[in-house]
Every structure is written in structure tokens, then in C-alpha cells.
Short mmCIF file of C-alpha atoms in Angstrom, two decimals:
data_model
loop_
_atom_site.label_atom_id
_atom_site.label_comp_id
_atom_site.label_asym_id
_atom_site.label_seq_id
_atom_site.Cartn_x
_atom_site.Cartn_y
_atom_site.Cartn_z
CA MET A 1 98.89 229.93 57.55
CA GLU A 2 98.99 228.04 60.85
CA HIS A 3 100.36 229.56 64.05
CA ALA A 4 103.56 228.13 65.44
CA PHE A 5 102.27 227.52 68.96
CA VAL A 6 104.74 227.39 71.82
CA PRO A 7 104.09 226.60 75.49
CA VAL A 8 104.29 229.50 77.94
CA PRO A 9 105.63 228.89 81.46
CA GLY A 10 102.89 229.12 84.08
CA GLY A 11 100.17 228.66 81.49
CA ALA A 12 99.04 225.24 82.76
CA GLY A 13 100.65 223.62 79.72
CA LYS A 14 98.40 225.48 77.29
CA PRO A 15 99.91 226.76 74.03
CA TYR A 16 99.50 230.38 72.95
CA PRO A 17 100.56 232.29 69.83
CA PRO A 18 104.03 233.69 70.39
CA SER A 19 102.73 237.19 69.63
CA ARG A 20 101.12 237.20 73.08
CA ALA A 21 104.25 236.25 75.03
CA GLY A 22 105.68 239.28 76.82
CA LYS A 23 103.07 241.65 75.40
CA PRO A 24 102.51 244.52 77.86
CA VAL A 25 99.13 244.83 79.58
CA PHE A 26 98.35 247.82 81.75
CA LEU A 27 95.58 247.11 84.28
CA THR A 28 94.37 250.53 85.42
CA ASP A 29 92.81 249.65 88.80
CA ASP A 30 93.59 246.79 91.19
CA ARG A 31 90.65 247.36 93.54
CA GLY A 32 88.55 244.25 93.87
CA PRO A 33 89.53 240.57 93.84
CA VAL A 34 88.46 240.08 90.20
CA ALA A 35 91.02 242.62 88.96
CA ARG A 36 93.86 241.19 91.05
CA ARG A 37 93.12 237.60 90.05
CA LEU A 38 92.97 238.64 86.40
CA ALA A 39 96.36 240.31 86.75
CA ARG A 40 97.85 237.07 88.06
CA SER A 41 96.16 234.94 85.42
CA LEU A 42 97.20 237.17 82.51
CA SER A 43 100.76 237.12 83.83
CA ASP A 44 100.61 233.31 83.94
CA ARG A 45 99.55 233.35 80.31
CA GLY A 46 102.70 235.16 79.29
CA PHE A 47 101.65 238.79 79.29
CA SER A 48 103.83 241.40 80.96
CA VAL A 49 101.32 242.90 83.40
CA VAL A 50 101.68 246.37 84.88
CA LEU A 51 99.21 246.89 87.71
CA ASN A 52 98.07 250.31 88.91
CA CYS A 53 97.83 249.73 92.66
CA LEU A 54 95.06 251.92 94.06
CA SER A 55 94.46 249.53 96.95
CA GLU A 56 96.76 248.36 99.71
CA GLU A 57 96.48 244.70 98.69
CA PRO A 58 99.62 242.70 97.88
CA VAL A 59 100.77 242.79 94.27
CA PRO A 60 100.39 239.44 92.49
CA GLU A 61 103.60 237.66 91.57
CA ASN A 62 105.11 238.43 88.17
CA CYS A 63 103.29 241.79 88.01
CA ARG A 64 105.01 245.16 87.96
CA LYS A 65 103.60 247.71 90.40
CA VAL A 66 102.90 251.37 89.58
CA ARG A 67 100.72 253.97 91.26
CA ILE A 68 99.19 256.73 89.17
CA ASP A 69 96.11 258.89 89.56
CA PRO A 70 93.46 257.53 87.13
CA LEU A 71 92.50 261.14 86.29
CA ASP A 72 96.06 262.10 85.36
CA GLN A 73 95.81 261.85 81.58
CA GLU A 74 99.34 263.11 80.95
CA GLY A 75 100.78 260.63 83.43
CA LEU A 76 98.81 257.81 81.84
CA GLU A 77 100.04 258.80 78.39
CA GLN A 78 103.66 258.88 79.57
CA LEU A 79 103.32 255.42 81.11
CA LEU A 80 101.72 253.93 77.99
CA ARG A 81 104.36 255.42 75.70
CA GLY A 82 107.03 253.86 77.88
CA LEU A 83 105.33 250.45 77.59
CA GLY A 84 105.12 250.64 73.80
CA PRO A 85 102.58 251.53 71.09
CA GLU A 86 100.98 248.06 71.04
CA THR A 87 100.25 247.98 74.76
CA CYS A 88 96.93 246.47 75.85
CA VAL A 89 94.94 248.49 78.37
CA LEU A 90 92.43 246.78 80.68
CA HIS A 91 90.16 249.22 82.51
CA PRO A 92 87.86 247.55 85.09
CA ALA A 93 84.79 249.27 86.49
CA PRO A 94 85.31 250.54 90.04
CA PRO A 95 83.72 248.66 92.95
CA PRO A 96 79.99 249.48 93.29
CA LEU A 97 78.96 252.20 95.71
CA ARG A 98 75.69 251.17 97.35
CA ALA A 99 73.17 254.00 97.10
CA ASP A 100 69.49 254.65 96.41
CA VAL A 101 68.30 257.06 93.73
CA ALA A 102 66.16 258.84 96.32
CA LEU A 103 68.75 259.03 99.11
CA ALA A 104 72.18 259.45 97.50
CA ASP A 105 73.93 262.77 98.12
CA ASP A 106 76.11 265.03 95.99
CA LYS A 107 79.34 263.83 97.62
CA LEU A 108 78.69 260.22 96.65
CA TRP A 109 77.52 261.31 93.19
CA ASP A 110 80.79 263.17 92.58
CA ARG A 111 82.92 260.27 93.81
CA ALA A 112 81.11 257.83 91.50
CA PHE A 113 81.56 260.24 88.57
CA ARG A 114 85.30 260.63 89.19
CA GLU A 115 85.98 256.92 89.71
CA GLY A 116 83.69 255.79 86.90
CA PRO A 117 82.96 257.82 83.73
CA LEU A 118 85.67 260.45 84.21
CA ALA A 119 88.47 257.95 84.92
CA ALA A 120 87.36 255.91 81.88
CA LEU A 121 87.33 259.01 79.66
CA GLN A 122 90.84 260.00 80.75
CA THR A 123 92.09 256.45 80.18
CA ALA A 124 90.56 256.38 76.69
CA ARG A 125 92.05 259.74 75.75
CA ALA A 126 95.48 258.64 76.98
CA ALA A 127 95.26 255.38 75.04
CA GLY A 128 94.17 257.19 71.88
CA ASN A 129 97.10 259.56 72.08
CA ALA A 130 99.78 257.04 73.08
CA LEU A 131 98.95 253.78 71.29
CA ARG A 132 99.24 252.61 67.71
CA GLY A 133 97.91 249.11 67.22
CA GLY A 134 97.17 248.25 70.83
CA SER A 135 93.90 247.31 72.50
CA LEU A 136 91.59 249.01 74.98
CA VAL A 137 89.22 246.75 76.91
CA PHE A 138 86.68 248.08 79.39
CA LEU A 139 85.71 245.40 81.92
CA GLY A 140 82.22 246.09 83.22
CA ASP A 141 79.43 243.77 84.26
CA LEU A 142 75.78 242.99 83.57
CA HIS A 143 74.77 246.30 85.11
CA ALA A 144 75.56 248.09 81.87
CA GLU A 145 72.13 246.72 80.88
CA LYS A 146 70.45 245.30 84.00
CA PRO A 147 69.67 247.41 87.09
CA THR A 148 71.27 246.51 90.41
CA GLY A 149 68.44 247.54 92.73
CA CYS A 150 71.01 248.83 95.22
CA ALA A 151 73.82 250.71 93.45
CA PHE A 152 72.39 252.93 90.72
CA LEU A 153 75.59 254.99 90.42
CA HIS A 154 77.44 251.84 89.37
CA SER A 155 74.89 251.14 86.63
CA LEU A 156 75.08 254.70 85.30
CA GLY A 157 78.85 254.44 85.10
CA CYS A 158 78.84 251.05 83.36
CA ALA A 159 76.31 252.21 80.76
CA ALA A 160 78.21 255.44 80.14
CA VAL A 161 81.50 253.59 79.67
CA GLN A 162 79.77 251.11 77.36
CA MET A 163 78.97 254.08 75.10
CA LEU A 164 82.49 255.46 75.52
CA CYS A 165 83.78 252.14 74.17
CA ARG A 166 81.66 252.48 71.04
CA GLU A 167 82.77 256.06 70.55
CA ALA A 168 86.44 255.18 71.03
CA ALA A 169 86.13 252.28 68.60
CA LEU A 170 85.07 254.70 65.87
CA ASP A 171 87.66 257.30 66.81
CA PHE A 172 90.66 255.00 67.27
CA ALA A 173 90.13 252.51 64.44
CA PRO A 174 92.30 254.53 61.98
CA LYS A 175 95.13 254.19 64.51
CA GLY A 176 94.77 250.41 64.62
CA ILE A 177 93.50 250.43 68.23
CA SER A 178 90.72 247.97 68.92
CA CYS A 179 88.19 248.71 71.67
CA HIS A 180 85.93 246.23 73.45
CA TYR A 181 83.44 246.21 76.33
CA VAL A 182 83.09 243.03 78.40
CA GLN A 183 80.07 242.46 80.63
CA ARG A 184 81.10 239.86 83.16
CA GLY A 185 78.59 237.82 85.15
CA VAL A 186 78.07 237.54 88.90
CA MET A 187 80.99 236.08 90.85
CA GLU A 188 81.59 235.09 94.46
CA SER A 189 82.90 238.53 95.40
CA ASP A 190 79.66 240.16 94.19
CA LEU A 191 77.32 238.40 96.62
CA SER A 192 77.43 241.29 99.08
CA ASN A 193 75.25 243.19 96.59
CA ARG A 194 72.23 241.03 97.44
CA ASN A 195 69.12 243.20 97.96
CA SER A 196 65.33 242.95 98.04
CA ARG A 197 64.68 244.73 94.72
CA SER A 198 66.48 242.38 92.34
CA ASN A 199 66.75 238.60 91.99
CA LEU A 200 70.15 238.80 90.32
CA TYR A 201 72.08 238.00 93.51
CA ASN A 202 69.59 235.51 94.97
CA GLU A 203 71.28 232.13 94.55
CA PRO A 204 73.00 233.32 91.36
CA GLN A 205 74.74 229.97 90.83
CA LEU A 206 71.31 228.48 90.08
CA GLN A 207 70.80 231.06 87.33
CA TYR A 208 73.88 229.85 85.45
CA PRO A 209 73.23 226.97 83.03
CA GLY A 210 76.32 225.27 84.49
CA ARG A 211 74.96 225.68 88.07
CA ARG A 212 78.11 227.28 89.40
CA LEU A 213 79.61 230.74 89.79
CA PRO A 214 82.43 231.43 87.34
CA GLU A 215 85.94 232.24 88.46
CA ALA A 216 87.75 235.44 87.55
CA GLU A 217 90.50 233.42 85.87
CA GLU A 218 88.00 232.19 83.29
CA LEU A 219 87.85 235.69 81.85
CA ALA A 220 91.56 235.59 81.11
CA GLY A 221 91.07 233.43 78.04
CA LEU A 222 88.65 235.93 76.49
CA LEU A 223 90.92 238.84 77.36
CA SER A 224 93.92 237.03 75.88
CA PHE A 225 92.02 236.70 72.62
CA LEU A 226 91.00 240.37 72.64
CA PHE A 227 94.59 241.43 73.38
CA SER A 228 96.09 239.19 70.71
CA GLY A 229 95.19 241.40 67.76
CA GLU A 230 93.13 238.53 66.32
CA ALA A 231 89.85 240.17 67.42
CA ALA A 232 90.05 243.24 65.19
CA LEU A 233 86.68 242.54 63.58
CA LEU A 234 85.02 242.70 66.99
CA ASN A 235 85.96 246.36 67.31
CA GLY A 236 83.37 248.23 69.36
CA ALA A 237 81.59 245.04 70.42
CA ASP A 238 79.82 244.43 73.71
CA LEU A 239 80.75 240.95 74.84
CA ARG A 240 78.46 239.42 77.45
CA ALA A 241 80.77 237.02 79.27
CA ASP A 242 78.26 235.68 81.74
CA GLY A 243 77.98 232.01 80.83
CA GLY A 244 74.38 232.51 79.77
CA MET A 245 73.23 233.89 83.12
CA SER A 246 71.41 236.85 81.57
CA LEU A 247 69.39 234.42 79.46
CA TYR A 248 67.98 232.60 82.50
CA TYR A 249 64.19 232.34 82.53
CA GLY A 250 63.40 229.21 84.49
CA GLU A 251 63.59 225.43 84.50
CA GLN A 252 61.89 222.93 82.25
CA GLU A 253 59.00 221.33 84.07
CA THR A 254 59.47 217.58 84.40
CA GLY A 255 57.08 214.81 85.31
CA LYS A 256 53.46 214.24 84.40
CA ARG A 257 51.51 217.27 83.24
CA PRO A 258 48.32 218.07 85.17
CA GLU A 259 45.15 216.90 83.51
CA GLY A 260 42.72 219.41 82.04
CA PRO A 261 43.30 223.06 81.16
CA ALA A 262 44.00 225.62 83.83
CA ASP A 263 41.24 228.05 84.62
CA PRO A 264 41.79 231.09 82.41
CA GLU A 265 41.83 234.56 83.87
CA VAL A 266 38.88 236.45 82.42
CA PRO A 267 39.35 240.21 82.23
CA ALA A 268 36.54 242.42 83.43
CA PRO A 269 34.37 243.65 80.53
CA PHE A 270 34.66 247.27 79.40
CA LEU A 271 31.40 249.21 79.93
CA HIS A 272 30.99 252.39 77.87
CA GLY A 273 34.70 252.69 77.16
CA ASP A 274 37.87 251.89 79.03
CA PRO A 275 37.48 252.70 82.74
CA ARG A 276 41.27 252.85 83.10
CA ARG A 277 41.47 255.94 80.90
CA PRO A 278 40.80 259.01 83.03
CA SER A 279 41.23 262.43 81.47
CA PRO A 280 44.63 264.14 81.88
CA LYS A 281 42.78 267.37 82.72
CA GLY A 282 43.73 268.81 86.05
CA ARG A 283 47.00 266.88 86.37
CA THR A 284 50.24 268.77 86.91
CA ALA A 285 53.56 268.31 85.12
CA LEU A 286 56.98 269.85 85.68
CA ILE A 287 59.19 269.93 82.59
CA THR A 288 62.88 270.82 82.78
CA GLY A 289 64.22 272.50 79.66
CA GLY A 290 60.61 273.21 78.74
CA GLY A 291 61.06 276.68 77.31
CA LYS A 292 62.18 275.66 73.84
CA GLY A 293 62.81 272.76 71.51
CA VAL A 294 61.58 269.32 72.51
CA GLY A 295 60.57 270.46 75.99
CA ALA A 296 58.38 273.22 74.52
CA GLY A 297 56.67 270.70 72.25
CA ILE A 298 55.89 268.49 75.23
CA ALA A 299 54.56 271.46 77.18
CA ARG A 300 52.24 272.45 74.30
CA VAL A 301 50.86 268.91 73.98
CA PHE A 302 50.36 268.52 77.73
CA CYS A 303 48.54 271.85 78.01
CA ALA A 304 46.39 271.11 74.95
CA ALA A 305 45.30 267.91 76.74
CA GLY A 306 44.24 269.93 79.80
CA MET A 307 47.28 269.47 82.02
CA ARG A 308 48.82 272.27 84.06
CA VAL A 309 52.52 272.72 83.45
CA CYS A 310 55.53 274.31 85.11
CA ILE A 311 57.87 275.23 82.26
CA GLY A 312 61.37 275.04 83.66
CA TRP A 313 63.89 277.06 81.65
CA ASN A 314 67.37 278.54 82.01
CA SER A 315 69.10 279.52 78.75
CA SER A 316 66.57 281.59 76.75
CA ARG A 317 63.92 283.81 78.32
CA GLU A 318 62.74 284.93 74.88
CA LEU A 319 61.93 281.40 73.69
CA ALA A 320 60.40 280.45 77.03
CA GLU A 321 58.06 283.45 76.93
CA LYS A 322 57.16 282.60 73.32
CA THR A 323 56.24 279.04 74.39
CA LEU A 324 54.12 280.35 77.26
CA ALA A 325 52.32 282.81 74.95
CA GLU A 326 51.50 279.97 72.53
CA ILE A 327 50.07 277.88 75.35
CA GLN A 328 48.01 280.73 76.73
CA ALA A 329 46.68 281.58 73.24
CA MET A 330 45.16 278.09 72.99
CA GLY A 331 43.67 278.33 76.47
CA GLY A 332 46.30 276.26 78.30
CA GLU A 333 47.47 276.68 81.88
CA ALA A 334 51.21 277.03 82.52
CA PHE A 335 53.80 279.23 84.16
CA LEU A 336 57.54 279.83 83.74
CA TYR A 337 60.20 279.12 86.35
CA ARG A 338 63.89 279.70 85.82
CA ALA A 339 66.11 277.04 87.38
CA ASP A 340 69.60 275.74 86.72
CA VAL A 341 69.41 271.92 86.85
CA THR A 342 72.92 271.76 88.31
CA ASP A 343 71.68 273.66 91.40
CA ARG A 344 69.78 271.45 93.82
CA ALA A 345 68.29 274.40 95.74
CA GLN A 346 66.85 275.95 92.58
CA LEU A 347 65.23 272.65 91.55
CA GLU A 348 63.72 272.18 95.01
CA ALA A 349 62.35 275.72 94.89
CA MET A 350 60.83 275.11 91.45
CA ALA A 351 59.16 271.89 92.61
CA ALA A 352 57.80 273.64 95.73
CA ALA A 353 56.47 276.56 93.64
CA THR A 354 54.72 274.15 91.29
CA ALA A 355 53.12 272.21 94.12
CA GLU A 356 52.03 275.41 95.86
CA ARG A 357 50.48 276.80 92.67
CA TYR A 358 48.73 273.65 91.47
CA GLY A 359 48.39 271.50 94.58
CA GLY A 360 51.02 268.87 93.74
CA ILE A 361 53.09 267.27 90.98
CA ASP A 362 51.89 264.24 89.04
CA VAL A 363 54.42 264.07 86.19
CA LEU A 364 58.11 264.95 85.95
CA VAL A 365 59.58 265.29 82.46
CA ASN A 366 63.39 265.45 82.50
CA ASN A 367 64.55 267.14 79.31
CA ALA A 368 67.22 269.81 79.94
CA ALA A 369 70.47 268.83 78.22
CA LEU A 370 73.67 270.13 76.65
CA GLN A 371 75.38 268.80 73.51
CA PRO A 372 78.67 270.60 72.80
CA ASN A 373 79.57 268.43 69.77
CA LEU A 374 83.21 267.85 70.69
CA PHE A 375 85.39 265.02 69.45
CA LEU A 376 86.95 262.72 72.04
CA HIS A 377 90.35 264.40 71.89
CA GLU A 378 88.72 267.82 72.38
CA TYR A 379 87.06 266.98 75.68
CA ASP A 380 88.70 268.11 78.91
CA GLU A 381 87.70 267.30 82.47
CA GLU A 382 85.88 270.60 83.04
CA THR A 383 83.74 270.27 79.91
CA PHE A 384 82.90 266.63 80.51
CA ARG A 385 82.01 267.35 84.12
CA ARG A 386 79.59 270.10 83.00
CA VAL A 387 77.91 267.85 80.40
CA TRP A 388 77.56 265.06 82.97
CA ASP A 389 76.29 267.48 85.62
CA ILE A 390 73.52 268.78 83.34
CA ASN A 391 72.53 265.81 81.21
CA ILE A 392 72.34 263.10 83.88
CA GLY A 393 72.95 264.94 87.17
CA GLY A 394 70.08 267.29 86.36
CA TYR A 395 67.73 264.35 85.86
CA TRP A 396 68.71 262.84 89.19
CA ARG A 397 68.40 266.11 91.14
CA ALA A 398 65.05 266.96 89.54
CA LEU A 399 63.72 263.53 90.46
CA GLN A 400 64.89 263.91 94.05
CA ALA A 401 63.29 267.37 94.23
CA CYS A 402 59.94 266.11 92.90
CA LEU A 403 59.80 262.78 94.76
CA PRO A 404 57.92 264.04 97.86
CA TYR A 405 55.13 265.33 95.60
CA LEU A 406 55.13 262.37 93.19
CA ARG A 407 54.66 259.99 96.11
CA ARG A 408 51.43 261.80 97.01
CA SER A 409 50.06 261.62 93.46
CA ARG A 410 47.43 259.07 92.45
CA ARG A 411 49.20 258.35 89.14
CA PRO A 412 52.83 259.46 89.46
CA ARG A 413 54.95 259.35 86.31
CA VAL A 414 58.52 260.19 85.34
CA VAL A 415 59.49 260.56 81.67
CA ASN A 416 63.18 260.96 80.81
CA LEU A 417 64.05 262.39 77.40
CA SER A 418 66.96 260.43 75.99
CA SER A 419 68.38 259.75 72.55
CA ILE A 420 69.17 257.01 70.07
CA HIS A 421 72.75 257.87 71.00
CA GLY A 422 72.25 256.00 74.25
CA LYS A 423 72.91 252.97 72.04
CA ARG A 424 74.40 254.35 68.85
CA PRO A 425 77.68 256.30 69.01
CA THR A 426 77.74 259.86 67.70
CA LEU A 427 81.43 260.15 66.73
CA PHE A 428 81.07 263.93 67.09
CA ASP A 429 80.20 263.96 70.80
CA PRO A 430 81.21 260.99 72.99
CA GLY A 431 80.49 262.89 76.22
CA TYR A 432 76.87 263.42 75.16
CA ALA A 433 76.50 259.76 74.14
CA MET A 434 77.90 258.64 77.50
CA THR A 435 75.25 260.64 79.34
CA LYS A 436 72.50 259.16 77.18
CA GLY A 437 73.73 255.65 77.95
CA ALA A 438 73.65 256.62 81.62
CA ILE A 439 70.05 257.87 81.29
CA ARG A 440 69.08 254.45 79.96
CA MET A 441 70.29 252.80 83.17
CA PHE A 442 69.10 255.65 85.41
CA THR A 443 65.62 254.99 84.02
CA ARG A 444 65.85 251.26 84.81
CA GLU A 445 67.32 251.74 88.29
CA ALA A 446 64.74 254.39 89.25
CA ALA A 447 61.91 252.25 87.86
CA LEU A 448 63.02 249.35 90.05
CA GLU A 449 63.53 251.44 93.17
CA LEU A 450 60.34 253.53 92.90
CA ALA A 451 57.98 250.71 91.94
CA SER A 452 56.95 250.34 95.58
CA SER A 453 55.62 253.93 95.38
CA HIS A 454 53.76 253.07 92.14
CA ILE A 455 55.91 255.59 90.24
CA THR A 456 56.62 254.52 86.68
CA VAL A 457 59.85 255.73 85.05
CA ASN A 458 60.34 255.52 81.28
CA ALA A 459 62.52 257.08 78.59
CA VAL A 460 61.79 258.53 75.16
CA GLU A 461 64.80 257.85 72.93
CA LEU A 462 64.72 260.59 70.31
CA GLY A 463 66.32 260.60 66.91
CA GLY A 464 66.65 263.74 64.80
CA CYS A 465 64.10 266.38 65.78
CA ARG A 466 63.28 269.76 64.20
CA ILE A 467 64.00 272.43 66.83
CA GLU A 468 65.12 276.07 66.92
CA GLY A 469 68.64 275.07 67.90
CA LYS A 470 70.50 273.37 70.70
CA THR A 471 71.61 275.17 73.84
CA GLY A 472 74.85 276.99 73.05
CA GLY A 473 74.37 276.72 69.29
CA PHE A 474 77.25 274.27 68.89
CA PRO A 475 77.70 273.21 65.23
CA PHE A 476 77.85 269.60 64.10
CA LYS A 477 81.36 268.62 63.00
CA VAL A 478 80.85 265.37 61.16
CA ARG A 479 79.93 264.60 57.57
CA ARG A 480 78.49 261.51 55.93
CA LEU A 481 79.91 260.45 52.60
CA PRO A 482 77.38 261.04 49.81
CA GLU A 483 78.47 257.82 48.10
CA ILE A 484 76.76 255.75 50.79
CA GLU A 485 73.64 257.90 51.17
CA ARG A 486 71.43 255.93 48.77
CA ASN A 487 68.37 255.69 51.03
CA PRO A 488 66.47 258.32 53.03
CA GLY A 489 67.83 258.79 56.51
CA HIS A 490 64.30 258.70 57.93
CA PRO A 491 62.16 255.99 56.24
CA LEU A 492 58.93 257.62 57.42
CA GLY A 493 59.74 260.72 55.44
CA GLY A 494 61.48 263.13 57.76
CA MET A 495 62.64 264.04 61.24
CA CYS A 496 60.33 264.14 64.22
CA ASP A 497 58.69 267.30 65.52
CA PRO A 498 58.77 268.31 69.21
CA GLU A 499 55.05 267.54 69.42
CA ASP A 500 55.77 263.92 68.44
CA ALA A 501 57.79 263.61 71.65
CA GLY A 502 54.89 265.28 73.45
CA PHE A 503 52.36 262.72 72.22
CA LEU A 504 54.53 259.82 73.39
CA ALA A 505 55.29 261.52 76.71
CA LEU A 506 51.55 262.16 77.20
CA TYR A 507 50.85 258.46 76.70
CA LEU A 508 53.57 257.43 79.15
CA ALA A 509 52.15 259.94 81.64
CA GLY A 510 48.67 258.44 81.39
CA GLU A 511 46.82 255.55 82.96
CA GLU A 512 47.09 253.46 79.78
CA ALA A 513 50.84 253.13 80.44
CA SER A 514 50.49 252.08 84.08
CA ASN A 515 52.22 248.75 83.42
CA ILE A 516 55.11 250.21 81.44
CA THR A 517 58.17 251.05 83.52
CA GLY A 518 61.91 250.99 82.95
CA ALA A 519 61.32 251.09 79.19
CA GLY A 520 63.12 253.07 76.51
CA ILE A 521 60.94 253.77 73.47
CA ARG A 522 62.72 254.83 70.30
CA LEU A 523 61.15 257.79 68.46
CA ASP A 524 63.28 258.35 65.37
CA ALA A 525 61.12 257.95 62.24
CA GLY A 526 63.00 254.70 61.61
CA SER A 527 66.46 256.27 61.27
CA MET A 528 68.12 253.47 63.26
CA LEU A 529 66.90 250.96 60.67
CA VAL A 530 68.92 252.26 57.72
#
């Protein structure tokens, strides 16, 4: 059946389906010129735009002004119910806060958390409770996937919200709410982010196939489609609306080709084995969450290879002492240190104790994490803040604590333990998945920033792993229908063991991996393939 298209006043003479005319759109944050221009453009297209004015900028014509705290979930719910169950919610990422991984402080970290992941979580929960048949669109940018080089907190937030979108899409689909994540490209207002670590903002118009920077209004057409209800099959999709910028590689060479082949680069011959492969013996590693589970497996592998290890632990002295006894029984060198990864002073003391005992730190393995297995509607601000503070904040603080020692190492390495749920939603724990998405971008940002110190930063993305139990002993609360379980969940025959993570971490910590940085390597026995 064909639509009966009608012209909408202010829409530049373009026809739109009548279902869009007057449809309410709540834009949660007006900070930044892109958000305000989108509000005006959506209003011109016939939507009834309600703009949450967190800035002091003038309100665009034809937009209704409100002012509500983005963290006030009850207030957001009340507003959305008043607008109607089919309201469309547009949640833009907050303006980037320029900061280095090595130099950012706790005050800036907390502000970025509140304005980014926490505000998005509260918006999603409000939409899930208030809407029936509406749309929720998160407007981020390319930094959900590509590091900025100057604003790592922004990247962490974008990646976390990207995972929130996937989680919400699963959770809200039975209510008829569609969820989408849009990665916009670089625009004129972003040029202040130019920095020496990334080429993204160096003449960005030349990186667009069309050789021009896009305008904010050009996003309005895509958003109109997503808000129309005609994009239901895109539910949970990441839409890269960058005009092909992220695909840029270079220009076709024109003119006459040079005659004759170029001189090939001949690698130096290997004499009596690979000279780039020194023994790991005598190197020192600090492992957070190393007393049990995956961290204990990594500690055992490292010590078996001759490394000296500080086993950081916090939740179980019994399991940590058991791990140490196993290492000592096989002749390994390690010691235990209790430290809460949410406490900067304790992490700094652990790093100092390790360096004093062993003469330095060569490898940091970030592993300590919490997975409470809560559904989206069960999360509250306090719980989410704790998960964020441990799972990603602990990685950042541990890196800052170890950086002075890593910079003095001959082969400094950082290995971040992550999860396949940095890409794949869990359904049973969106807060955990958000932190794993953030670790993916933390790894890329730190790799870019610390390259000048020759520190490589990589992530191990684990699937199911056989361990004693997760911190807190939280049960899983999701089931898979047996009717669709026709193939093994792990094509290679079973879940991974903690030592499997140790073998990969040992490789990434070695000289053979000196040219690998910013990578995420999936270790899941093939579970993501089925």
C-alpha cells in the first residue's frame, strides 16, 4: 500500500508520511550546536520537538523548552508519559571533555561518568518504563569505535552507550520500542578537537569522499526515518552516518607509473632463532584481581614462564592464598597484595611495593571486575556507579599508578581483560556490558596516547571461562530456549580455562607482540560464531 504523502510546512517542500507530522520528539540535551540545529531541523520536518535546555543558548523556533536534570529518572518518566507512549527520544552524547589517560583526575572522571554513561542509563530506563511503541536513538560519533587522541573519557562514554543501545533493544523490543545508535562524522564544530595523536581532525573535509564537511541538518533525514516507525527491523543497529569518512584510506594515484619495480625491503636474516624473542624470565607483572578465576590462571602461566608477579586481590583471601601456594609449589615467584581498585592510594601503594620488591614493573594486567547480573530495570544509580568504578575505573587508576614504572621498562606492556560482551549484549547485565564496551575504547585511547613511551596496550576479549565463581556469587538470570540450541555453544568443544587467557596474555606481554597495540583479541572457543 502506498503512503499518502502530504507536504509539511517548513520542510523545504519535501513530502513526509503523515504519521510523522506532530509526532513528539524529546531531545535530552541541547549543549552543542549539532543538537540545537537538529532540534530546529526536526521541527521544520513536522515533529513536535521538546528540548531539554541544559545550556544558556536561545531555544530554536518552534521548539518547546523544558529543563530537567538528566539523572532524574522519575522526572524523565513523568515528562515522557505526558508526551505520549509513542514519543521519540533523541539522546546526544555530551560535549567531549579534553583529557589524557595519564593526567585526568577523579573529578573529571566523575563528571564524564555522570554526563555520559549514567545520564544515558537513566534516559533508557525512563524510556523503557514510559513508552510503548516509541523510539530511542542515541546520537554518538565515530569515537564509539575510533580513538580521539585527546578526549578518552568521551570515547569510553560513547562505547558504553553503544552497548547500552544493544541491551535496550533486546529489553524493550517486546514493548514495541525501537533503539538505535548513530555514529555521526566530523563536523565544523568538532575542529577544536584537533591534536597531534590522531589524523581524524587534520583537514577532515579531505577525508570525506564528497570533499566537504556535512551539516547537522543532514542527519535529520536519517533521524526522521528512525522515528517514523518504519525502521523497526533496524532495532539495535549501529548506523555509521559519516558519509564514508571512516572508510578513507587514500587517493588513487594518477599519471604515469614509475618504471621498474621499487627496491624491496629485505628483512635481516634470523641467526640461531629469532633474536626478537627474549625470555620472559626476570620480568615483573602486576595483576589486579589475580587471586582467583581468570587472574589466577594468568598469574600461574606468567610464573611458570619465569616472571615475577604481584597478585592483587581484594574479595577472597582464601583463594588468593591457594593461588600463591600453587605458584610456589611449582617454583614460581609471586607475592600477595590486597588492594581495592576503587581506591587510588591503595593501587599506588601496591605498585610501589611491587617495584620495591622486584625493581620495577614491566607488565600490568587489568582484570578485577564485578558482574552483578541485573536486568536494566533493576539497576539503580548506586549499583551502576559501583560497577563502573570497579570495571573501568579500576583499569584506569591501575594504569595511572603503574605508569611511572612502565615508562622505565625496556618492554612495557598493558593487557586489559575484557569480554565478548563488549560487542555482544548480555540481556542479563547491561551495566557490565557497558563497562566492557568502555574497556574496548579505553584500550584504543591508551594505546594511542602511550605509543610515544613504547607501551603497548591490548585487550583479551573472553567468552565463557571455567572459574570458581564470580565476585559476589551473583546467579545468572537468563535462559536460552532449548528449541534453538541445535549446535554446541562452543565449536571447539568447551569453554576456555583461565590458563588459556594466561597464554594469550603472556604472548601480548612478550617481544613477539611488540607491533600489536590497541587490539582486542577474542578468546571464546568460537562461541560468537554460532
